[in-house]
PDB file of C-alpha atoms in Angstrom:
ATOM      1  CA  MET Y 735     -15.499  26.291 -11.214  1.00  0.00           C
ATOM      2  CA  LEU Y 736     -12.037  24.771 -10.669  1.00  0.00           C
ATOM      3  CA  GLN Y 737     -10.370  28.154 -10.963  1.00  0.00           C
ATOM      4  CA  SER Y 738     -12.827  29.575  -8.447  1.00  0.00           C
ATOM      5  CA  LEU Y 739     -12.067  26.749  -6.023  1.00  0.00           C
ATOM      6  CA  LEU Y 740      -8.365  27.562  -6.381  1.00  0.00           C
ATOM      7  CA  LEU Y 741      -8.940  31.271  -5.714  1.00  0.00           C
ATOM      8  CA  ARG Y 742     -10.993  30.370  -2.655  1.00  0.00           C
ATOM      9  CA  LYS Y 743      -8.245  28.097  -1.324  1.00  0.00           C
ATOM     10  CA  LEU Y 744      -5.401  30.564  -1.985  1.00  0.00           C
ATOM     11  CA  TYR Y 745      -7.013  33.902  -1.152  1.00  0.00           C
ATOM     12  CA  GLY Y 746     -10.398  33.256   0.448  1.00  0.00           C
ATOM     13  CA  LEU Y 747     -12.193  34.870  -2.511  1.00  0.00           C
ATOM     14  CA  ASP Y 748     -15.416  33.006  -3.228  1.00  0.00           C
ATOM     15  CA  PHE Y 749     -16.689  33.246  -6.822  1.00  0.00           C
ATOM     16  CA  VAL Y 750     -18.178  29.743  -6.834  1.00  0.00           C
ATOM     17  CA  ASN Y 751     -21.782  30.836  -6.370  1.00  0.00           C
ATOM     18  CA  GLN Y 752     -21.562  33.103  -9.414  1.00  0.00           C
ATOM     19  CA  TYR Y 753     -21.796  29.914 -11.492  1.00  0.00           C
ATOM     20  CA  LYS Y 754     -25.040  28.908  -9.723  1.00  0.00           C
ATOM     21  CA  PRO Y 755     -23.787  25.298  -9.695  1.00  0.00           C
ATOM     22  CA  SER Y 756     -26.081  22.310  -9.380  1.00  0.00           C
ATOM     23  CA  GLN Y 757     -25.192  19.823  -6.653  1.00  0.00           C
ATOM     24  CA  ASN Y 758     -23.871  17.446  -9.305  1.00  0.00           C
ATOM     25  CA  MET Y 759     -21.646  20.151 -10.796  1.00  0.00           C
ATOM     26  CA  MET Y 760     -20.387  21.105  -7.344  1.00  0.00           C
ATOM     27  CA  ASN Y 761     -19.613  17.478  -6.486  1.00  0.00           C
ATOM     28  CA  ARG Y 762     -17.781  16.941  -9.771  1.00  0.00           C
ATOM     29  CA  ALA Y 763     -15.743  20.156  -9.462  1.00  0.00           C
ATOM     30  CA  THR Y 764     -14.826  19.269  -5.868  1.00  0.00           C
ATOM     31  CA  GLU Y 765     -13.758  15.785  -7.013  1.00  0.00           C
ATOM     32  CA  PHE Y 766     -11.509  17.206  -9.722  1.00  0.00           C
ATOM     33  CA  PHE Y 767     -10.047  19.854  -7.423  1.00  0.00           C
ATOM     34  CA  LYS Y 768      -9.202  17.154  -4.863  1.00  0.00           C
ATOM     35  CA  ALA Y 769      -7.343  15.237  -7.584  1.00  0.00           C
ATOM     36  CA  PHE Y 770      -5.305  18.379  -8.204  1.00  0.00           C
ATOM     37  CA  GLU Y 771      -4.688  18.973  -4.485  1.00  0.00           C
ATOM     38  CA  ASP Y 772      -3.620  15.376  -3.901  1.00  0.00           C
ATOM     39  CA  SER Y 773      -0.903  15.757  -6.527  1.00  0.00           C
ATOM     40  CA  LEU Y 774       0.675  18.838  -4.947  1.00  0.00           C
ATOM     41  CA  ALA Y 775       2.502  17.201  -2.038  1.00  0.00           C
ATOM     42  CA  SER Y 776       4.830  15.247  -4.322  1.00  0.00           C
ATOM     43  CA  PHE Y 777       4.428  17.114  -7.595  1.00  0.00           C
ATOM     44  CA  ASN Y 778       7.107  16.695 -10.263  1.00  0.00           C
ATOM     45  CA  ALA Y 779       7.293  18.028 -13.792  1.00  0.00           C
ATOM     46  CA  GLY Y 780       4.958  15.970 -15.960  1.00  0.00           C
ATOM     47  CA  ASP Y 781       2.585  14.992 -13.159  1.00  0.00           C
ATOM     48  CA  GLU Y 782      -0.027  17.287 -14.665  1.00  0.00           C
ATOM     49  CA  TYR Y 783      -0.590  14.593 -17.319  1.00  0.00           C
ATOM     50  CA  ALA Y 784      -1.682  12.124 -14.654  1.00  0.00           C
ATOM     51  CA  VAL Y 785      -4.128  14.677 -13.231  1.00  0.00           C
ATOM     52  CA  PHE Y 786      -5.420  15.395 -16.723  1.00  0.00           C
ATOM     53  CA  GLU Y 787      -5.892  11.684 -17.438  1.00  0.00           C
ATOM     54  CA  LYS Y 788      -7.749  11.167 -14.168  1.00  0.00           C
ATOM     55  CA  ILE Y 789     -10.188  13.990 -14.941  1.00  0.00           C
ATOM     56  CA  ALA Y 790     -10.588  12.947 -18.581  1.00  0.00           C
ATOM     57  CA  THR Y 791     -11.339   9.381 -17.473  1.00  0.00           C
ATOM     58  CA  ALA Y 792     -14.001  10.595 -15.026  1.00  0.00           C
ATOM     59  CA  LEU Y 793     -15.608  12.598 -17.849  1.00  0.00           C
ATOM     60  CA  GLY Y 794     -15.513   9.641 -20.258  1.00  0.00           C
ATOM     61  CA  LEU Y 795     -13.199  11.492 -22.655  1.00  0.00           C
ATOM     62  CA  ILE Y 796     -10.069   9.346 -22.372  1.00  0.00           C
ATOM     63  CA  LYS Y 797     -10.814   7.345 -25.535  1.00  0.00           C
ATOM     64  CA  TYR Y 798     -10.864  10.440 -27.699  1.00  0.00           C
ATOM     65  CA  PHE Y 799      -7.205  11.455 -27.410  1.00  0.00           C
ATOM     66  CA  ALA Y 800      -3.691  10.226 -26.738  1.00  0.00           C
ATOM     67  CA  LEU Y 801      -1.074  12.137 -24.761  1.00  0.00           C
ATOM     68  CA  SER Y 802       2.321  12.533 -26.382  1.00  0.00           C
ATOM     69  CA  CYS Y 803       5.622  14.123 -25.426  1.00  0.00           C
ATOM     70  CA  VAL Y 804       5.483  17.627 -26.911  1.00  0.00           C
ATOM     71  CA  GLU Y 805       7.361  20.582 -25.485  1.00  0.00           C
ATOM     72  CA  LYS Y 806       5.061  23.515 -24.675  1.00  0.00           C
ATOM     73  CA  SER Y 807       7.545  25.807 -26.435  1.00  0.00           C
ATOM     74  CA  GLU Y 808       6.662  24.009 -29.683  1.00  0.00           C
ATOM     75  CA  ILE Y 809       2.957  24.873 -29.393  1.00  0.00           C
ATOM     76  CA  LYS Y 810       1.622  28.287 -30.350  1.00  0.00           C
ATOM     77  CA  THR Y 811      -2.065  28.792 -29.670  1.00  0.00           C
ATOM     78  CA  GLU Y 812      -4.135  31.659 -31.047  1.00  0.00           C
ATOM     79  CA  VAL Y 813      -3.981  33.249 -27.586  1.00  0.00           C
ATOM     80  CA  ASP Y 814      -0.162  32.940 -27.641  1.00  0.00           C
ATOM     81  CA  ARG Y 815       0.010  34.567 -31.066  1.00  0.00           C
ATOM     82  CA  LYS Y 816      -2.239  37.431 -30.003  1.00  0.00           C
ATOM     83  CA  GLN Y 817      -0.154  37.928 -26.853  1.00  0.00           C
ATOM     84  CA  ASP Y 818       3.059  38.012 -28.908  1.00  0.00           C
ATOM     85  CA  GLN Y 819       1.535  40.567 -31.282  1.00  0.00           C
ATOM     86  CA  PHE Y 820       0.281  42.677 -28.368  1.00  0.00           C
ATOM     87  CA  ASN Y 821       3.688  42.625 -26.659  1.00  0.00           C
ATOM     88  CA  GLU Y 822       5.462  43.524 -29.895  1.00  0.00           C
ATOM     89  CA  THR Y 823       3.120  46.464 -30.543  1.00  0.00           C
ATOM     90  CA  HIS Y 824       3.500  47.786 -26.993  1.00  0.00           C
ATOM     91  CA  ASN Y 825       7.157  46.968 -26.471  1.00  0.00           C
ATOM     92  CA  PRO Y 826       8.815  50.072 -24.983  1.00  0.00           C
ATOM     93  CA  ALA Y 827      11.457  49.930 -27.725  1.00  0.00           C
ATOM     94  CA  ASN Y 828       8.952  50.552 -30.516  1.00  0.00           C
ATOM     95  CA  ALA Y 829       5.699  51.528 -28.791  1.00  0.00           C
ATOM     96  CA  ASP Y 830       3.848  54.659 -29.831  1.00  0.00           C
ATOM     97  CA  PRO Y 831       4.733  57.296 -27.187  1.00  0.00           C
ATOM     98  CA  MET Y 832       1.140  58.521 -27.283  1.00  0.00           C
ATOM     99  CA  ILE Y 833      -0.070  55.097 -26.136  1.00  0.00           C
ATOM    100  CA  THR Y 834       2.345  55.224 -23.207  1.00  0.00           C
ATOM    101  CA  ILE Y 835       1.087  58.692 -22.260  1.00  0.00           C
ATOM    102  CA  MET Y 836      -2.538  57.580 -22.626  1.00  0.00           C
ATOM    103  CA  MET Y 837      -1.921  54.491 -20.472  1.00  0.00           C
ATOM    104  CA  SER Y 838      -0.167  56.533 -17.797  1.00  0.00           C
ATOM    105  CA  SER Y 839      -3.171  58.884 -17.706  1.00  0.00           C
ATOM    106  CA  TYR Y 840      -5.548  55.946 -17.231  1.00  0.00           C
ATOM    107  CA  MET Y 841      -3.224  54.568 -14.550  1.00  0.00           C
ATOM    108  CA  VAL Y 842      -3.292  57.849 -12.645  1.00  0.00           C
ATOM    109  CA  GLY Y 843      -7.078  57.536 -12.624  1.00  0.00           C
ATOM    110  CA  ALA Y 844      -6.752  53.989 -11.332  1.00  0.00           C
ATOM    111  CA  LEU Y 845      -4.308  55.047  -8.603  1.00  0.00           C
ATOM    112  CA  GLU Y 846      -6.706  57.776  -7.506  1.00  0.00           C
ATOM    113  CA  TYR Y 847      -9.591  55.299  -7.410  1.00  0.00           C
ATOM    114  CA  PHE Y 848      -7.627  52.680  -5.451  1.00  0.00           C
ATOM    115  CA  GLU Y 849      -6.375  55.266  -2.966  1.00  0.00           C
ATOM    116  CA  GLY Y 850      -9.776  55.177  -1.289  1.00  0.00           C
ATOM    117  CA  LEU Y 851     -10.072  51.374  -1.137  1.00  0.00           C
ATOM    118  CA  LEU Y 852      -8.999  48.793   1.426  1.00  0.00           C
ATOM    119  CA  PRO Y 853      -6.190  46.420   0.353  1.00  0.00           C
ATOM    120  CA  GLU Y 854      -8.569  43.467   0.195  1.00  0.00           C
ATOM    121  CA  ASP Y 855     -10.903  45.415  -2.103  1.00  0.00           C
ATOM    122  CA  ILE Y 856      -8.029  46.272  -4.444  1.00  0.00           C
ATOM    123  CA  GLU Y 857      -7.119  42.584  -4.494  1.00  0.00           C
ATOM    124  CA  LYS Y 858     -10.680  41.696  -5.507  1.00  0.00           C
ATOM    125  CA  VAL Y 859     -10.405  44.090  -8.462  1.00  0.00           C
ATOM    126  CA  ALA Y 860      -7.051  42.525  -9.393  1.00  0.00           C
ATOM    127  CA  PHE Y 861      -8.460  39.000  -9.467  1.00  0.00           C
ATOM    128  CA  GLU Y 862     -11.580  40.059 -11.336  1.00  0.00           C
ATOM    129  CA  CYS Y 863      -9.425  41.776 -13.981  1.00  0.00           C
ATOM    130  CA  ALA Y 864      -7.415  38.564 -14.315  1.00  0.00           C
ATOM    131  CA  MET Y 865     -10.588  36.559 -14.842  1.00  0.00           C
ATOM    132  CA  VAL Y 866     -11.826  38.993 -17.510  1.00  0.00           C
ATOM    133  CA  GLY Y 867      -8.375  38.911 -19.067  1.00  0.00           C
ATOM    134  CA  GLN Y 868      -8.569  35.167 -19.590  1.00  0.00           C
ATOM    135  CA  ASN Y 869     -11.108  35.769 -22.345  1.00  0.00           C
ATOM    136  CA  GLY Y 870      -8.931  38.480 -23.865  1.00  0.00           C
ATOM    137  CA  ILE Y 871      -9.070  42.255 -23.520  1.00  0.00           C
ATOM    138  CA  SER Y 872      -9.143  44.186 -26.778  1.00  0.00           C
ATOM    139  CA  PRO Y 873      -7.178  47.432 -26.356  1.00  0.00           C
ATOM    140  CA  ALA Y 874      -9.038  49.012 -29.269  1.00  0.00           C
ATOM    141  CA  GLN Y 875     -12.490  48.461 -27.733  1.00  0.00           C
ATOM    142  CA  LYS Y 876     -13.913  51.863 -26.827  1.00  0.00           C
ATOM    143  CA  SER Y 877     -16.371  50.719 -24.150  1.00  0.00           C
ATOM    144  CA  GLY Y 878     -18.368  47.797 -22.833  1.00  0.00           C
ATOM    145  CA  TYR Y 879     -16.063  46.269 -20.233  1.00  0.00           C
ATOM    146  CA  LYS Y 880     -17.526  46.019 -16.722  1.00  0.00           C
ATOM    147  CA  LEU Y 881     -16.143  45.024 -13.329  1.00  0.00           C
ATOM    148  CA  ASN Y 882     -18.447  43.990 -10.498  1.00  0.00           C
ATOM    149  CA  ASN Y 883     -15.909  45.359  -8.030  1.00  0.00           C
ATOM    150  CA  VAL Y 884     -15.826  48.783  -9.735  1.00  0.00           C
ATOM    151  CA  PRO Y 885     -19.589  49.368  -9.932  1.00  0.00           C
ATOM    152  CA  GLY Y 886     -21.081  51.854 -12.334  1.00  0.00           C
ATOM    153  CA  LYS Y 887     -17.980  52.241 -14.498  1.00  0.00           C
ATOM    154  CA  ASP Y 888     -17.813  51.465 -18.218  1.00  0.00           C
ATOM    155  CA  PHE Y 889     -14.245  50.646 -19.310  1.00  0.00           C
ATOM    156  CA  SER Y 890     -12.536  50.905 -22.645  1.00  0.00           C
ATOM    157  CA  GLY Y 891      -9.979  48.211 -23.418  1.00  0.00           C
ATOM    158  CA  TYR Y 892      -6.955  50.349 -22.559  1.00  0.00           C
ATOM    159  CA  GLU Y 893      -8.557  51.695 -19.397  1.00  0.00           C
ATOM    160  CA  LEU Y 894      -9.350  48.178 -18.195  1.00  0.00           C
ATOM    161  CA  LEU Y 895      -5.739  47.160 -18.882  1.00  0.00           C
ATOM    162  CA  ALA Y 896      -4.619  50.147 -16.796  1.00  0.00           C
ATOM    163  CA  TYR Y 897      -6.780  49.068 -13.854  1.00  0.00           C
ATOM    164  CA  TYR Y 898      -5.572  45.497 -14.375  1.00  0.00           C
ATOM    165  CA  TYR Y 899      -1.904  46.506 -14.168  1.00  0.00           C
ATOM    166  CA  VAL Y 900      -2.270  48.991 -11.312  1.00  0.00           C
ATOM    167  CA  SER Y 901      -4.404  46.696  -9.142  1.00  0.00           C
ATOM    168  CA  TRP Y 902      -1.729  44.001  -9.346  1.00  0.00           C
ATOM    169  CA  ALA Y 903       1.103  46.509  -8.893  1.00  0.00           C
ATOM    170  CA  ILE Y 904      -0.500  47.537  -5.594  1.00  0.00           C
ATOM    171  CA  SER Y 905      -1.798  44.202  -4.298  1.00  0.00           C
ATOM    172  CA  HIS Y 906       0.774  41.728  -5.639  1.00  0.00           C
ATOM    173  CA  PRO Y 907       3.774  43.552  -7.145  1.00  0.00           C
ATOM    174  CA  GLU Y 908       5.817  40.350  -7.047  1.00  0.00           C
ATOM    175  CA  MET Y 909       3.435  38.883  -9.653  1.00  0.00           C
ATOM    176  CA  LEU Y 910       3.558  41.727 -12.182  1.00  0.00           C
ATOM    177  CA  ASP Y 911       5.873  39.916 -14.586  1.00  0.00           C
ATOM    178  CA  LYS Y 912       3.392  37.027 -14.743  1.00  0.00           C
ATOM    179  CA  LEU Y 913       0.780  39.322 -16.299  1.00  0.00           C
ATOM    180  CA  HIS Y 914       2.877  39.820 -19.453  1.00  0.00           C
ATOM    181  CA  LEU Y 915       1.616  43.387 -19.747  1.00  0.00           C
ATOM    182  CA  PRO Y 916       4.350  45.663 -21.149  1.00  0.00           C
ATOM    183  CA  PHE Y 917       3.307  48.794 -19.285  1.00  0.00           C
ATOM    184  CA  ALA Y 918       6.136  49.267 -16.780  1.00  0.00           C
ATOM    185  CA  ASP Y 919       7.159  52.602 -18.321  1.00  0.00           C
ATOM    186  CA  ALA Y 920       3.573  53.882 -18.301  1.00  0.00           C
ATOM    187  CA  TYR Y 921       3.171  52.843 -14.662  1.00  0.00           C
ATOM    188  CA  SER Y 922       6.419  54.540 -13.648  1.00  0.00           C
ATOM    189  CA  MET Y 923       5.252  57.749 -15.334  1.00  0.00           C
ATOM    190  CA  ALA Y 924       1.816  57.438 -13.691  1.00  0.00           C
ATOM    191  CA  LYS Y 925       3.359  56.975 -10.254  1.00  0.00           C
ATOM    192  CA  GLN Y 926       5.463  60.104 -10.697  1.00  0.00           C
ATOM    193  CA  MET Y 927       2.439  62.156 -11.736  1.00  0.00           C
ATOM    194  CA  PHE Y 928       0.283  60.706  -8.940  1.00  0.00           C
ATOM    195  CA  ASP Y 929       2.920  61.305  -6.263  1.00  0.00           C
ATOM    196  CA  SER Y 930       3.552  64.808  -7.598  1.00  0.00           C
ATOM    197  CA  ARG Y 931      -0.139  65.653  -7.282  1.00  0.00           C
ATOM    198  CA  ARG Y 932      -0.041  64.451  -3.683  1.00  0.00           C
ATOM    199  CA  GLY Y 933       3.027  66.569  -2.997  1.00  0.00           C
ATOM    200  CA  GLU Y 934       5.321  63.572  -2.555  1.00  0.00           C
ATOM    201  CA  LYS Y 935       8.861  63.287  -3.807  1.00  0.00           C
TER     202      LYS Y 935
END
């Protein structure tokens, strides 16, 4: 809910109703989001702890933990470890060339699909991919991934990653490095093939 409120504030994309929130849930999410917003005007490193404490207190959870000074770089979650393994496997220096070729082929398909969409519709796909990506995208999965904003299509893991990368490359190229998807070489190859098919240099 909080993430959806942030997307609505930043980009006008409204996913809130997808949660079918009760009035109590909506009130609580709005309260927490306001606590976050109120901290932004004078935000300094470490202020996130105060926001966290405020929300934890409202939820009655404050007595169950104690905050301590730990550098994020010292903490490796399971998600972090999986991301590191993924990046190592797909690092251009040691990636399987066939994976790069496969990804570029999927990306050409994505470029062709997005060519017929309005910029705001491409952006919706980008944000939906990001939301799916928060739960992890398994490259090896052969099918089963769906996007509401790409109706009727069943994605494999790699194909969804291709749409993920391309949608951000088109709608928000300045944010590509934040995705931590090591597919720059595949995208460059896909762009060359796509432009060649359209007769562009």
